[in-house]
PDB file of C-alpha atoms in Angstrom:
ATOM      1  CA  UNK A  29       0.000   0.000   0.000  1.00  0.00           C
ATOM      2  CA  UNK A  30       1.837   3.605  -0.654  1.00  0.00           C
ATOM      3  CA  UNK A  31       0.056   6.313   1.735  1.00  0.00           C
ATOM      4  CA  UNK A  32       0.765   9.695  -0.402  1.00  0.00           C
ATOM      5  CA  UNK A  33      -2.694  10.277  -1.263  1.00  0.00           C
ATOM      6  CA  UNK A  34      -5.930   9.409  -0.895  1.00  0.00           C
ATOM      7  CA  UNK A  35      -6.528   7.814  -4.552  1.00  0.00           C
ATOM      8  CA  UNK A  36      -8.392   4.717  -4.764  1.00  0.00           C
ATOM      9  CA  UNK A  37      -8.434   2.984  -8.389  1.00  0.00           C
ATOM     10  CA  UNK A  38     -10.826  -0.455  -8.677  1.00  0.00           C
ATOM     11  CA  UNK A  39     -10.431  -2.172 -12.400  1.00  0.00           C
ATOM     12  CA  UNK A  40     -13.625  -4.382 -12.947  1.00  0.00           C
ATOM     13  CA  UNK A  41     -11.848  -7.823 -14.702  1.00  0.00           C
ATOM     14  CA  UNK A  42     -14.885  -9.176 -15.320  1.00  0.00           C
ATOM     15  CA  UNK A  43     -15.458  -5.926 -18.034  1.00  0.00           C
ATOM     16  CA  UNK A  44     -13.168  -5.328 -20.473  1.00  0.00           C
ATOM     17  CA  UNK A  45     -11.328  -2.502 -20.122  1.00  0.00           C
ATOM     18  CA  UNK A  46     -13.640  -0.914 -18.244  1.00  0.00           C
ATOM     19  CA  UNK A  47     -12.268   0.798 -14.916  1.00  0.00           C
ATOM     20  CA  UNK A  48     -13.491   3.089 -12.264  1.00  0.00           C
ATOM     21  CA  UNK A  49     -11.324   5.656 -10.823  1.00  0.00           C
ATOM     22  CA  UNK A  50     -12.064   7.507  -7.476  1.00  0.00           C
ATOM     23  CA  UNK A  51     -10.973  11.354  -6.757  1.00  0.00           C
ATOM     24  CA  UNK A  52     -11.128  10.741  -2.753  1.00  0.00           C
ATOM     25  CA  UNK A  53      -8.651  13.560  -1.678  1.00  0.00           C
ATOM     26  CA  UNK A  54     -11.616  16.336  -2.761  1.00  0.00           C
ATOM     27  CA  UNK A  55     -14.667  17.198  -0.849  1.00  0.00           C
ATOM     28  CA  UNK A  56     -17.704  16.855  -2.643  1.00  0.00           C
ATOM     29  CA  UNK A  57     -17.272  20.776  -3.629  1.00  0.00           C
ATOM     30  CA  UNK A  58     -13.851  20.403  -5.312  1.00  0.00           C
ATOM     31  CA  UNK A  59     -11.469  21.959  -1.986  1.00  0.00           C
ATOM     32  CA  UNK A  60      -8.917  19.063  -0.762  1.00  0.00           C
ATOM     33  CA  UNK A  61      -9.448  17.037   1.935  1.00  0.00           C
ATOM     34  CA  UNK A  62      -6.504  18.387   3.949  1.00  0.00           C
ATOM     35  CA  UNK A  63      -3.871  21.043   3.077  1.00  0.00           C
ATOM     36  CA  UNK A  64      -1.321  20.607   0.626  1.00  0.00           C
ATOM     37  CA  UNK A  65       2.260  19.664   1.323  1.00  0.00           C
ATOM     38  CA  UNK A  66       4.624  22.391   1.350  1.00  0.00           C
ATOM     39  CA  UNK A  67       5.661  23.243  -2.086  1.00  0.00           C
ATOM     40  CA  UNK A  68       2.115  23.114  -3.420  1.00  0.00           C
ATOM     41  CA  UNK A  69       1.973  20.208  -4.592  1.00  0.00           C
ATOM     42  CA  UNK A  70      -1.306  19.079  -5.818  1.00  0.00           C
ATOM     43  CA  UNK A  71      -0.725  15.222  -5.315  1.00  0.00           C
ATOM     44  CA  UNK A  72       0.774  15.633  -1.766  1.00  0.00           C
ATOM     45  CA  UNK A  73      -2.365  16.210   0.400  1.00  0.00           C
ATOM     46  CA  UNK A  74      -1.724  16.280   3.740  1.00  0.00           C
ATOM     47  CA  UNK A  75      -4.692  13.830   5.879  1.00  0.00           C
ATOM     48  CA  UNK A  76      -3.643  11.197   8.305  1.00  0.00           C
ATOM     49  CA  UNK A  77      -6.439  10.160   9.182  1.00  0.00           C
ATOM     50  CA  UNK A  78      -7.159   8.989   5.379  1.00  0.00           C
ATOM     51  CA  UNK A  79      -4.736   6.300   6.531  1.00  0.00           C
ATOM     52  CA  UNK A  80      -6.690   4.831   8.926  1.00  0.00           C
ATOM     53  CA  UNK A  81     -10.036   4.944   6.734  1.00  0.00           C
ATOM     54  CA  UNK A  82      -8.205   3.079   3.659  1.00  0.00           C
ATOM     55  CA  UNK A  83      -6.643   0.686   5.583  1.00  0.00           C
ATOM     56  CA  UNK A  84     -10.325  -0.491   7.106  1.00  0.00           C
ATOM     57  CA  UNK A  85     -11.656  -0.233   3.903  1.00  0.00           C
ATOM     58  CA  UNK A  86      -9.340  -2.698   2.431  1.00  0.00           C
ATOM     59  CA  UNK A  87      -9.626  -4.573   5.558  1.00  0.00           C
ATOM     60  CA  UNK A  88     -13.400  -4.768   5.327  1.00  0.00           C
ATOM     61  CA  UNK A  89     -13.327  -5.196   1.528  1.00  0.00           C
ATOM     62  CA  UNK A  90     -10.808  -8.100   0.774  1.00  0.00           C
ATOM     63  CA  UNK A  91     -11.208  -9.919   3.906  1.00  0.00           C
ATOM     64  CA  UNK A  92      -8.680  -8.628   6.325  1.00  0.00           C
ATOM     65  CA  UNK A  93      -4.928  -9.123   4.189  1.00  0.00           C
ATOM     66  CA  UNK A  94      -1.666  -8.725   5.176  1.00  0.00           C
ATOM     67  CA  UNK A  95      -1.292  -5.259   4.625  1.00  0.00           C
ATOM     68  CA  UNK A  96       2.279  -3.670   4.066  1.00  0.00           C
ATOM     69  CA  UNK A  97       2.709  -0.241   4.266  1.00  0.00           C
ATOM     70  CA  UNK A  98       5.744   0.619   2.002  1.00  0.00           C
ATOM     71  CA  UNK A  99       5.377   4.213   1.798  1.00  0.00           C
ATOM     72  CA  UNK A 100       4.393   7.175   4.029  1.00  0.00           C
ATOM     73  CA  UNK A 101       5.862  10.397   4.583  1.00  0.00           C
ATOM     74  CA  UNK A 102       5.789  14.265   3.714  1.00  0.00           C
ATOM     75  CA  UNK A 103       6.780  16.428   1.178  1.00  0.00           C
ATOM     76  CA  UNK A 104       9.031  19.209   1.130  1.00  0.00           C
ATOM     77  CA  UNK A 105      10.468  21.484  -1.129  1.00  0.00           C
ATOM     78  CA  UNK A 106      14.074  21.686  -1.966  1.00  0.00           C
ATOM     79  CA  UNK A 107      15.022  25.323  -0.918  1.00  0.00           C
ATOM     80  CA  UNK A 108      19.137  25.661  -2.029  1.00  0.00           C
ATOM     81  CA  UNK A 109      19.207  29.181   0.245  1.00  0.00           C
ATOM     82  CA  UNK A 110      18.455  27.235   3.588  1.00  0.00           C
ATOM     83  CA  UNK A 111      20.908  27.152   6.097  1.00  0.00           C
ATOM     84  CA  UNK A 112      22.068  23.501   7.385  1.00  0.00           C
ATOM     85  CA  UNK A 113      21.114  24.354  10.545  1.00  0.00           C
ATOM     86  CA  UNK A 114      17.497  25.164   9.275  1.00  0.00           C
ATOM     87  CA  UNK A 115      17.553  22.413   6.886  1.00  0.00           C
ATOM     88  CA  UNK A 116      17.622  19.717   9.916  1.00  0.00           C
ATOM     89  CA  UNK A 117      14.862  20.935  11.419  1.00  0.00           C
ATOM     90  CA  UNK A 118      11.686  19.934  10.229  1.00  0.00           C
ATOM     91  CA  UNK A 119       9.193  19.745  13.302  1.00  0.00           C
ATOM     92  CA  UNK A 120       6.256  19.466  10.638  1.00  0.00           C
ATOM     93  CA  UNK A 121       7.651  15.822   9.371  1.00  0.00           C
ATOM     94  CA  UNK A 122       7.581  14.671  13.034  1.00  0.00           C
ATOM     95  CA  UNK A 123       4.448  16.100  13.320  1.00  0.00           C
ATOM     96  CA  UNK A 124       3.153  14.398  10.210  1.00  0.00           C
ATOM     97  CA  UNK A 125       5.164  10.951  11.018  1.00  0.00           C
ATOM     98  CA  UNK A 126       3.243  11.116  15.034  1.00  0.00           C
ATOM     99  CA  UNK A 127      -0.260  11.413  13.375  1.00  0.00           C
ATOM    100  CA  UNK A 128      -0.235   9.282  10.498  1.00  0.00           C
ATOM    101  CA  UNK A 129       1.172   6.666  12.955  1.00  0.00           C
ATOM    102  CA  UNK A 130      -1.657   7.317  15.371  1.00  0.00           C
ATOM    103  CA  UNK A 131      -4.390   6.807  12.563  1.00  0.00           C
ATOM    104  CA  UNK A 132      -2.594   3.490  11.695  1.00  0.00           C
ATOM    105  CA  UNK A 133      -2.305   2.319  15.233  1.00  0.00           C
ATOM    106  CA  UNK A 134      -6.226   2.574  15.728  1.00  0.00           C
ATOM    107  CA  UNK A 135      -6.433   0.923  12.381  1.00  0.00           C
ATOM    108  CA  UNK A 136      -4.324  -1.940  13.812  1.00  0.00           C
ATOM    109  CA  UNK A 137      -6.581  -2.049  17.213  1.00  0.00           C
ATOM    110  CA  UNK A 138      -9.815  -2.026  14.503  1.00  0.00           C
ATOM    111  CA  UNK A 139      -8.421  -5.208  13.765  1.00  0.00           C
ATOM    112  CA  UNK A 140      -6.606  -4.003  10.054  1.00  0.00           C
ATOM    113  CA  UNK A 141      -3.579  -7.123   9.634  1.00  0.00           C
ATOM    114  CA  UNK A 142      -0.784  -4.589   9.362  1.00  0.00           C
ATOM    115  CA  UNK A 143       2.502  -6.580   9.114  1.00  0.00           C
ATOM    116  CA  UNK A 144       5.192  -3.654   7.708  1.00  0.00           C
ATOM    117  CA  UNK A 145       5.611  -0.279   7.644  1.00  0.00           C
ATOM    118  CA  UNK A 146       8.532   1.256   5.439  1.00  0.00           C
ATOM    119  CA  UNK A 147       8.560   5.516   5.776  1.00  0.00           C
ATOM    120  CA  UNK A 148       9.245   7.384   2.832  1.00  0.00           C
ATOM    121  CA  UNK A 149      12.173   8.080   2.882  1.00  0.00           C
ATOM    122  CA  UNK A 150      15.454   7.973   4.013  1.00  0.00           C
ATOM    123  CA  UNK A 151      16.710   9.345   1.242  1.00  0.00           C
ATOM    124  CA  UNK A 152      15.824  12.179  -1.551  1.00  0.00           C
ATOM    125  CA  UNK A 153      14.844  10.160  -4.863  1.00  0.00           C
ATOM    126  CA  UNK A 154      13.802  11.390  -8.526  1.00  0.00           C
ATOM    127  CA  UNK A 155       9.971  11.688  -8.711  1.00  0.00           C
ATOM    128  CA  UNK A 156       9.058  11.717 -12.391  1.00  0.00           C
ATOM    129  CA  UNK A 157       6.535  14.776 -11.965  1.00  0.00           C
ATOM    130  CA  UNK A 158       8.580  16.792 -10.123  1.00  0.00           C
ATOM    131  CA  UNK A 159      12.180  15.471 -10.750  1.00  0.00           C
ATOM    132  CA  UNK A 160      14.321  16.629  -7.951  1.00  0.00           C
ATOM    133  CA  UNK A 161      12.575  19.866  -6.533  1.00  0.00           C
ATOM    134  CA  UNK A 162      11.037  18.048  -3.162  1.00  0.00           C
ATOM    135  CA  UNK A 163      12.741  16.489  -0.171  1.00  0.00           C
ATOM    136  CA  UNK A 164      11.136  13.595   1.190  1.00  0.00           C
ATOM    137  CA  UNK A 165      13.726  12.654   3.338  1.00  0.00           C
ATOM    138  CA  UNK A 166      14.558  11.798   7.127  1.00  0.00           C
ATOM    139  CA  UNK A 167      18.244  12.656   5.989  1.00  0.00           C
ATOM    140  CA  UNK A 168      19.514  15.845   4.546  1.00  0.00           C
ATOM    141  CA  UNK A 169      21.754  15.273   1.615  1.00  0.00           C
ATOM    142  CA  UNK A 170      24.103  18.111   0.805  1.00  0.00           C
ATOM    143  CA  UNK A 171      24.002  17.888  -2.966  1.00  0.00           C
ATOM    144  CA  UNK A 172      27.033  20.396  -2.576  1.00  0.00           C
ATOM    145  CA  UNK A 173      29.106  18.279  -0.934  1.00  0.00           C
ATOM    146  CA  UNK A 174      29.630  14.807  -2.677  1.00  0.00           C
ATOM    147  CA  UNK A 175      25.758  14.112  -1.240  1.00  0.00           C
ATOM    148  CA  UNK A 176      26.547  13.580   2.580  1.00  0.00           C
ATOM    149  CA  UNK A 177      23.842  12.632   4.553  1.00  0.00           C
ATOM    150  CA  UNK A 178      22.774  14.494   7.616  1.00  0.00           C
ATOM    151  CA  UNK A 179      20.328  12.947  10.003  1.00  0.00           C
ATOM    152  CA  UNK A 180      17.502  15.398  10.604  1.00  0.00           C
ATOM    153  CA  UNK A 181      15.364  15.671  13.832  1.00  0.00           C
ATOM    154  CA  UNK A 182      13.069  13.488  12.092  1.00  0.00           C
ATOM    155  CA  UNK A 183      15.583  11.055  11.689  1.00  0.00           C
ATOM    156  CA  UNK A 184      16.347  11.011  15.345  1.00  0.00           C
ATOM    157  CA  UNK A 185      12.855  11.325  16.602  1.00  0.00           C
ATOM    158  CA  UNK A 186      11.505   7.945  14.853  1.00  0.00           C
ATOM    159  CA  UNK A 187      13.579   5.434  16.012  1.00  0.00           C
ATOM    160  CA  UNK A 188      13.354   6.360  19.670  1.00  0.00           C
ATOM    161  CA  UNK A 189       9.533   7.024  19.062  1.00  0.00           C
ATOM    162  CA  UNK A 190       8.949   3.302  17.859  1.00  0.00           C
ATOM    163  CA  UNK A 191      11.002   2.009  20.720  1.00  0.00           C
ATOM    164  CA  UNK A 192       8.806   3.510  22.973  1.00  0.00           C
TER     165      UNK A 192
END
């Protein structure tokens, strides 16, 4: 399952190419469910709780799978005139990280057969709408400086959050 957005597609196999596509991160008058990501992105909606309500809908819907989460995260966008200092703080991914893990830990108690869950990401990647222009990642990487990798608060935060 990759938690970005709150897309649902459902092809019918028994009709030919006939498919059904859902817009589920609009309200029923066209504004977004959430806000959007920094950066304005218009795929990156921010709404945890959109976690919880697909995961019991697949739950209730294909008779409780083994669900894997393999990615879930934030968006960011690349700002070259940041300071480091700046750069590794980003109190809105922990933020982000806490609630989506909330939603998916009432999911879990709903009974939802969650075996994984992957964040996204540890590292920056290519997106193919938006090349390299957003920062995704728990680690900064100084593209200046034969791409180090910084830890950010983030970074820090998650591991010692999971351990409880």
């Amino acid at each position: 399952m990759l938690s970005l957005t709150q897309n649902l597609r459902k092809t019918e196999l028994l009709l030919p190419q006939r498919s059904f596509s859902f817009n589920t991160d609009r309200k029923q008058n066209g504004d977004p469910i959430g806000p959007l990501a920094e950066g304005n992105s218009i795929i990156y909606i921010i709404y945890p709780q959109g976690v919880k309500k697909l995961l019991e809908f697949m739950n209730k819907n294909y008779r409780n799978p083994i669900i894997y989460i393999t990615e879930n995260g934030i968006t960011e966008p690349k700002d070259n005139k940041l300071g480091l200092d700046a750069a590794l703080k980003d109190p809105h991914r922990i933020e982000n990280n806490l609630r989506h893990l909330y939603w998916i830990n009432r999911a879990m108690k709903n009974g939802v057969n969650l075996k994984e869950y992957f964040h996204w990401a540890l590292f920056d990647d290519y997106e193919w709408g938006d090349g390299c222009t957003l920062r995704f990642e728990l680690n900064y990487i100084d593209y200046k400086n034969n791409l180090t990798r910084i830890p950010k608060e983030s970074a820090k935060w998650l591991p010692k959050f999971l351990k409880g």
